[in-house]
XYZ file of C-alpha atoms in Angstrom:
379
model
C -10.542 -14.227 30.949
C -12.088 -11.031 32.318
C -13.601 -7.843 30.936
C -13.722 -4.865 33.266
C -14.829 -1.292 32.616
C -13.807 2.231 33.524
C -16.481 4.934 33.259
C -15.042 7.837 35.273
C -12.486 10.271 33.867
C -10.721 10.435 37.234
C -9.916 6.720 36.906
C -8.287 7.069 33.460
C -4.839 7.717 34.904
C -4.446 4.015 35.662
C -4.615 3.369 31.912
C -2.287 6.162 30.767
C 0.943 4.184 30.340
C -0.652 1.304 28.402
C -2.935 3.599 26.385
C -0.180 5.992 25.294
C 2.063 3.073 24.370
C -0.565 1.761 21.918
C -2.303 4.920 20.629
C -1.702 5.239 16.884
C -4.140 7.837 15.545
C -5.200 11.385 16.504
C -8.681 10.076 17.274
C -7.546 7.576 19.932
C -5.008 9.878 21.559
C -5.292 9.691 25.361
C -5.449 13.451 26.054
C -7.676 14.168 23.062
C -10.272 11.562 24.043
C -10.501 12.940 27.590
C -10.913 16.490 26.295
C -13.768 15.463 23.981
C -15.493 13.680 26.883
C -15.286 16.830 28.993
C -16.687 19.011 26.214
C -19.568 16.892 24.867
C -22.873 18.034 26.329
C -24.654 14.870 25.197
C -22.164 12.614 27.012
C -23.597 10.297 29.644
C -20.261 8.721 30.524
C -17.010 7.621 28.919
C -16.841 3.853 28.603
C -13.630 1.841 28.389
C -13.924 -1.962 28.178
C -10.698 -3.790 29.096
C -10.181 -7.414 28.070
C -7.347 -9.273 29.822
C -6.350 -12.820 28.935
C -3.101 -14.792 29.385
C -0.983 -11.688 29.793
C -2.596 -9.802 26.891
C -4.704 -6.678 27.205
C -7.033 -4.898 24.766
C -8.974 -1.666 25.273
C -12.212 -0.743 23.529
C -12.668 3.027 23.739
C -16.245 4.318 23.661
C -18.654 6.987 24.870
C -22.212 6.491 26.101
C -24.146 9.389 24.580
C -27.661 10.749 24.259
C -28.519 11.349 20.614
C -30.891 10.598 17.752
C -31.139 7.543 15.544
C -31.380 8.770 11.934
C -31.098 6.090 9.236
C -30.599 7.607 5.797
C -31.630 7.205 2.187
C -28.819 9.058 0.495
C -28.698 12.439 2.226
C -32.366 12.183 3.314
C -32.948 11.460 7.017
C -36.679 11.649 7.760
C -36.603 9.545 10.959
C -35.186 10.920 14.217
C -35.627 8.736 17.296
C -34.076 9.689 20.685
C -31.632 6.977 21.748
C -28.838 6.226 24.164
C -25.919 5.012 22.050
C -22.653 3.441 23.097
C -20.316 4.784 20.402
C -17.020 2.958 19.912
C -14.803 5.679 18.433
C -12.913 5.380 15.159
C -9.666 3.437 15.791
C -11.040 2.670 19.250
C -9.444 -0.789 19.622
C -6.038 -0.551 21.313
C -3.545 -3.153 22.483
C -3.562 -6.894 21.819
C -6.363 -7.261 19.283
C -6.241 -11.040 19.138
C -9.266 -13.172 18.280
C -10.137 -14.155 21.858
C -9.892 -10.613 23.254
C -12.118 -9.313 20.456
C -14.646 -12.099 20.982
C -14.871 -11.237 24.671
C -15.237 -7.513 23.946
C -18.101 -8.148 21.506
C -19.742 -10.444 24.050
C -19.391 -7.682 26.636
C -21.148 -5.205 24.323
C -24.026 -7.642 23.903
C -24.343 -7.977 27.684
C -24.257 -4.203 28.055
C -27.222 -3.873 25.685
C -29.153 -6.540 27.580
C -28.659 -4.540 30.776
C -30.860 -1.775 29.329
C -28.266 0.991 29.643
C -28.239 1.688 25.890
C -30.540 1.226 22.914
C -27.754 0.484 20.453
C -23.989 0.181 19.981
C -22.144 1.782 17.074
C -18.655 0.607 16.117
C -17.481 3.383 13.846
C -15.826 2.348 10.550
C -14.102 -0.933 11.388
C -11.233 -2.125 9.152
C -12.085 -4.989 6.790
C -9.324 -7.157 8.322
C -10.019 -6.302 11.955
C -10.512 -9.282 14.284
C -13.268 -7.169 15.829
C -15.205 -7.456 12.563
C -14.749 -11.227 12.530
C -15.973 -11.508 16.123
C -18.997 -9.372 15.221
C -19.895 -11.549 12.216
C -19.496 -14.752 14.235
C -21.628 -13.699 17.194
C -23.956 -10.781 16.424
C -26.200 -11.587 13.475
C -29.358 -11.598 15.603
C -28.630 -8.186 17.111
C -27.408 -6.458 13.938
C -29.713 -5.067 11.251
C -28.954 -8.012 8.959
C -28.343 -5.767 5.956
C -25.294 -6.137 3.675
C -22.324 -4.135 4.911
C -21.834 -0.662 3.428
C -18.155 -0.409 2.612
C -16.230 2.851 2.319
C -12.759 3.097 0.835
C -10.107 4.731 3.037
C -7.194 6.159 1.035
C -3.633 7.153 1.900
C -0.709 8.332 -0.222
C 3.058 8.397 0.143
C 4.399 11.919 -0.245
C 7.160 12.771 -2.734
C 10.694 13.215 -1.453
C 11.044 16.823 -2.613
C 8.786 19.886 -2.905
C 7.293 20.083 -6.383
C 7.386 16.313 -6.704
C 3.614 15.958 -6.906
C 3.357 18.165 -9.984
C 6.492 16.681 -11.523
C 5.053 13.160 -11.333
C 1.781 14.118 -13.040
C 1.084 13.691 -16.714
C 2.036 16.827 -18.621
C -1.568 17.576 -19.614
C -2.763 17.462 -15.999
C 0.238 19.454 -14.778
C -0.364 22.165 -17.400
C -4.022 22.361 -16.437
C -3.191 22.932 -12.733
C -0.525 25.530 -13.543
C -3.073 27.222 -15.803
C -5.648 27.422 -12.997
C -3.070 29.000 -10.696
C -2.072 31.566 -13.336
C -5.718 32.375 -14.024
C -6.321 33.029 -10.323
C -3.237 35.259 -10.136
C -4.296 37.279 -13.196
C -7.811 37.750 -11.824
C -6.462 39.017 -8.478
C -2.957 40.420 -9.101
C -0.853 40.694 -5.927
C -3.894 39.790 -3.832
C -3.482 36.001 -3.592
C -1.719 34.620 -0.494
C -1.145 30.950 0.336
C -0.651 30.738 4.102
C 0.751 27.595 5.774
C 0.266 27.589 9.537
C 1.993 25.357 12.085
C 2.144 27.799 15.023
C -0.934 29.439 16.471
C -1.369 32.375 18.838
C -5.081 33.101 18.344
C -7.178 30.023 17.600
C -10.572 31.837 17.874
C -9.493 34.385 15.259
C -8.470 31.660 12.791
C -11.560 29.490 13.311
C -13.913 32.474 12.970
C -12.276 33.410 9.651
C -12.576 29.829 8.403
C -16.222 29.688 9.508
C -17.148 32.343 6.938
C -16.139 29.925 4.172
C -17.319 26.719 5.865
C -20.834 28.136 6.250
C -21.137 28.264 2.440
C -19.972 24.709 1.677
C -22.207 21.783 0.757
C -20.851 19.917 3.792
C -22.515 22.476 6.071
C -25.806 21.976 4.247
C -25.522 18.263 5.010
C -24.701 18.871 8.682
C -21.039 17.881 8.274
C -17.626 19.501 7.832
C -15.969 22.256 9.852
C -18.009 24.158 12.445
C -16.567 26.925 14.606
C -17.747 26.039 18.099
C -16.217 25.762 21.558
C -15.326 22.082 21.156
C -13.419 22.711 17.922
C -11.558 25.666 19.415
C -10.470 23.722 22.490
C -9.509 20.653 20.457
C -7.437 22.801 18.097
C -5.822 24.533 21.049
C -4.749 21.141 22.449
C -3.376 20.049 19.061
C -1.599 23.380 18.549
C 0.015 23.269 22.001
C 1.401 19.830 21.142
C 2.702 20.989 17.753
C 0.320 18.820 15.723
C -2.190 21.225 14.150
C -1.660 22.316 10.532
C -3.830 24.711 8.513
C -3.476 25.852 4.918
C -5.366 29.019 4.008
C -5.926 30.711 0.675
C -6.511 34.409 1.230
C -7.697 36.760 -1.517
C -7.797 40.471 -0.756
C -7.191 39.548 2.893
C -10.214 37.233 3.161
C -10.112 33.439 3.514
C -11.515 31.753 0.411
C -10.347 28.165 0.987
C -8.930 26.087 3.838
C -7.468 22.676 4.598
C -7.061 21.482 8.186
C -5.274 18.416 9.518
C -3.046 16.888 12.161
C 0.537 15.675 11.926
C 0.737 12.558 14.079
C 3.746 10.229 14.142
C 4.960 11.370 10.746
C 1.541 11.145 9.033
C -0.697 14.054 8.067
C -4.322 13.192 8.888
C -6.716 15.318 6.858
C -9.634 16.571 8.955
C -11.618 19.266 7.116
C -11.474 21.213 3.880
C -13.666 23.652 1.984
C -13.720 26.585 -0.420
C -15.910 29.524 -1.399
C -18.259 28.217 -4.141
C -17.975 31.555 -5.982
C -14.389 30.557 -6.838
C -15.236 27.099 -8.178
C -13.889 27.928 -11.634
C -10.338 28.120 -10.260
C -10.448 24.572 -8.806
C -9.279 25.842 -5.417
C -9.427 22.371 -3.850
C -6.795 21.028 -6.245
C -4.613 24.125 -5.906
C -4.823 23.896 -2.112
C -3.860 20.240 -2.240
C -0.769 20.799 -4.399
C 0.489 23.676 -2.246
C -0.195 21.796 0.991
C 1.734 18.717 -0.162
C 4.811 20.857 -0.794
C 4.614 22.322 2.721
C 4.251 18.870 4.302
C 7.254 17.585 2.334
C 9.332 20.526 3.609
C 8.454 19.448 7.168
C 9.568 15.874 6.519
C 6.073 14.332 6.615
C 6.120 11.104 4.599
C 2.478 10.061 4.336
C -0.989 11.573 4.002
C -4.151 9.957 5.355
C -7.159 11.357 3.503
C -9.458 10.611 6.428
C -13.078 9.505 6.518
C -15.463 9.523 3.585
C -15.026 8.895 -0.118
C -14.223 11.480 -2.792
C -12.881 11.313 -6.328
C -9.694 13.258 -5.530
C -8.755 10.707 -2.852
C -8.900 7.871 -5.356
C -7.115 10.024 -7.912
C -4.103 10.838 -5.742
C -4.126 7.925 -3.267
C -1.843 4.935 -3.735
C -3.090 2.615 -0.971
C -6.595 1.858 0.279
C -8.668 -0.501 2.378
C -12.363 -0.951 3.128
C -14.171 0.072 6.315
C -17.729 -0.405 7.517
C -19.768 0.804 10.489
C -21.263 -1.944 12.661
C -24.538 -1.582 14.561
C -25.876 -3.642 17.458
C -29.401 -3.184 18.810
C -30.782 -3.902 22.249
C -33.386 -6.636 22.756
C -36.934 -5.450 23.349
C -39.547 -3.471 21.431
C -37.469 -0.339 20.855
C -34.426 -2.302 19.735
C -36.535 -4.312 17.268
C -38.018 -1.080 15.878
C -34.586 0.503 15.437
C -33.156 -2.614 13.813
C -36.110 -2.989 11.428
C -35.967 0.689 10.464
C -32.265 0.459 9.712
C -32.827 -2.617 7.553
C -35.641 -0.994 5.551
C -33.788 2.274 4.984
C -30.669 0.387 3.891
C -32.693 -1.723 1.454
C -34.249 1.346 -0.186
C -30.919 3.205 -0.278
C -29.100 0.260 -1.877
C -31.839 -0.216 -4.480
C -31.803 3.448 -5.478
C -28.008 3.488 -5.728
C -28.016 0.413 -7.972
C -30.679 1.992 -10.180
C -28.785 5.280 -10.484
C -25.527 3.483 -11.203
C -27.216 1.347 -13.857
C -28.609 4.441 -15.590
C -25.257 6.237 -15.262
C -26.522 9.280 -13.362
C -25.398 8.548 -9.788
C -22.587 11.137 -9.788
C -24.859 13.706 -11.432
C -27.479 13.208 -8.722
C -24.827 13.530 -5.988
C -23.569 16.770 -7.520
C -27.092 18.200 -7.730
C -27.909 17.298 -4.135
C -24.654 18.842 -2.910
C -25.387 22.016 -4.839
C -28.820 22.188 -3.246
C -27.296 21.550 0.186
C -24.836 24.401 -0.379
C -27.662 26.788 -1.282
C -29.659 25.588 1.690
């Protein structure tokens, strides 16, 4: 049993055949990962751990990055500590993910931390049934924060066979409400409403700059998340567009973008990436209208499944028909700094969990979330 590493982009070519045979998500795509590594200014080095045992091979895809450790209480992040983090990307385990390979990969991460090259390791949103999670639980309690796992639901949905199927399958009351919102929008802006579905792209900077006007006004931007028009996004979208994978739905009113939905079609599945709308048009429920129109366009293309992507939201649970749980795993280096980071994470998690339980018990959790998002949007 051996674990070897590759940390130079010029050495990636030796992995291409195996990697491309096992890649199964836009995030672990061979070309996409290399592009992100070239673009990230905080990158120290890419880091691929390769476990080989009895004819089986597993890759763990990661990046060693300079960043800040910011544990949170809700949306509040008062602590910012400079750290070197080895980040295992989402869907970063490729190949033969058997129990022994995963155990050796976790052991390798522990040894890497002991070497002093990183302050912590982050395994981003690991599936509840992943053998990597089992290996972590069996071997890493002393190096983790010791707090209960924070689980997030990940939703997908099967798409209808024909355009219009989503509305047809809804209850009549819900269907009438959506049709009413669309009519209300059309009456408010007669002959000025355009739904634009894009699968071919000549000018990525023009599209992203138009979307940025809306994204800058969303609550996601106030929280430091969501779509941002920068050089990395433009180059990533250019790569996806050149390979025929990028899809964008725009709602234009009087020639200006008022809502957007961006995603990637990958192996017959649409992976949602970013969405947003102008808050001045909240009354028209643009998010729901965008969703209904986008589903019809995907069905016309022959896409059979939608992956709602990372993060929880009510509409995902409302429309999704399959889900699983995911959690982010943290490992901390031995030594004074590692102990401080681990203790801070534990304390922040304890306070966050207590507040959430209190708000849920009093029935105001969703109201508090809505208020904070409104404040973030104004900010």
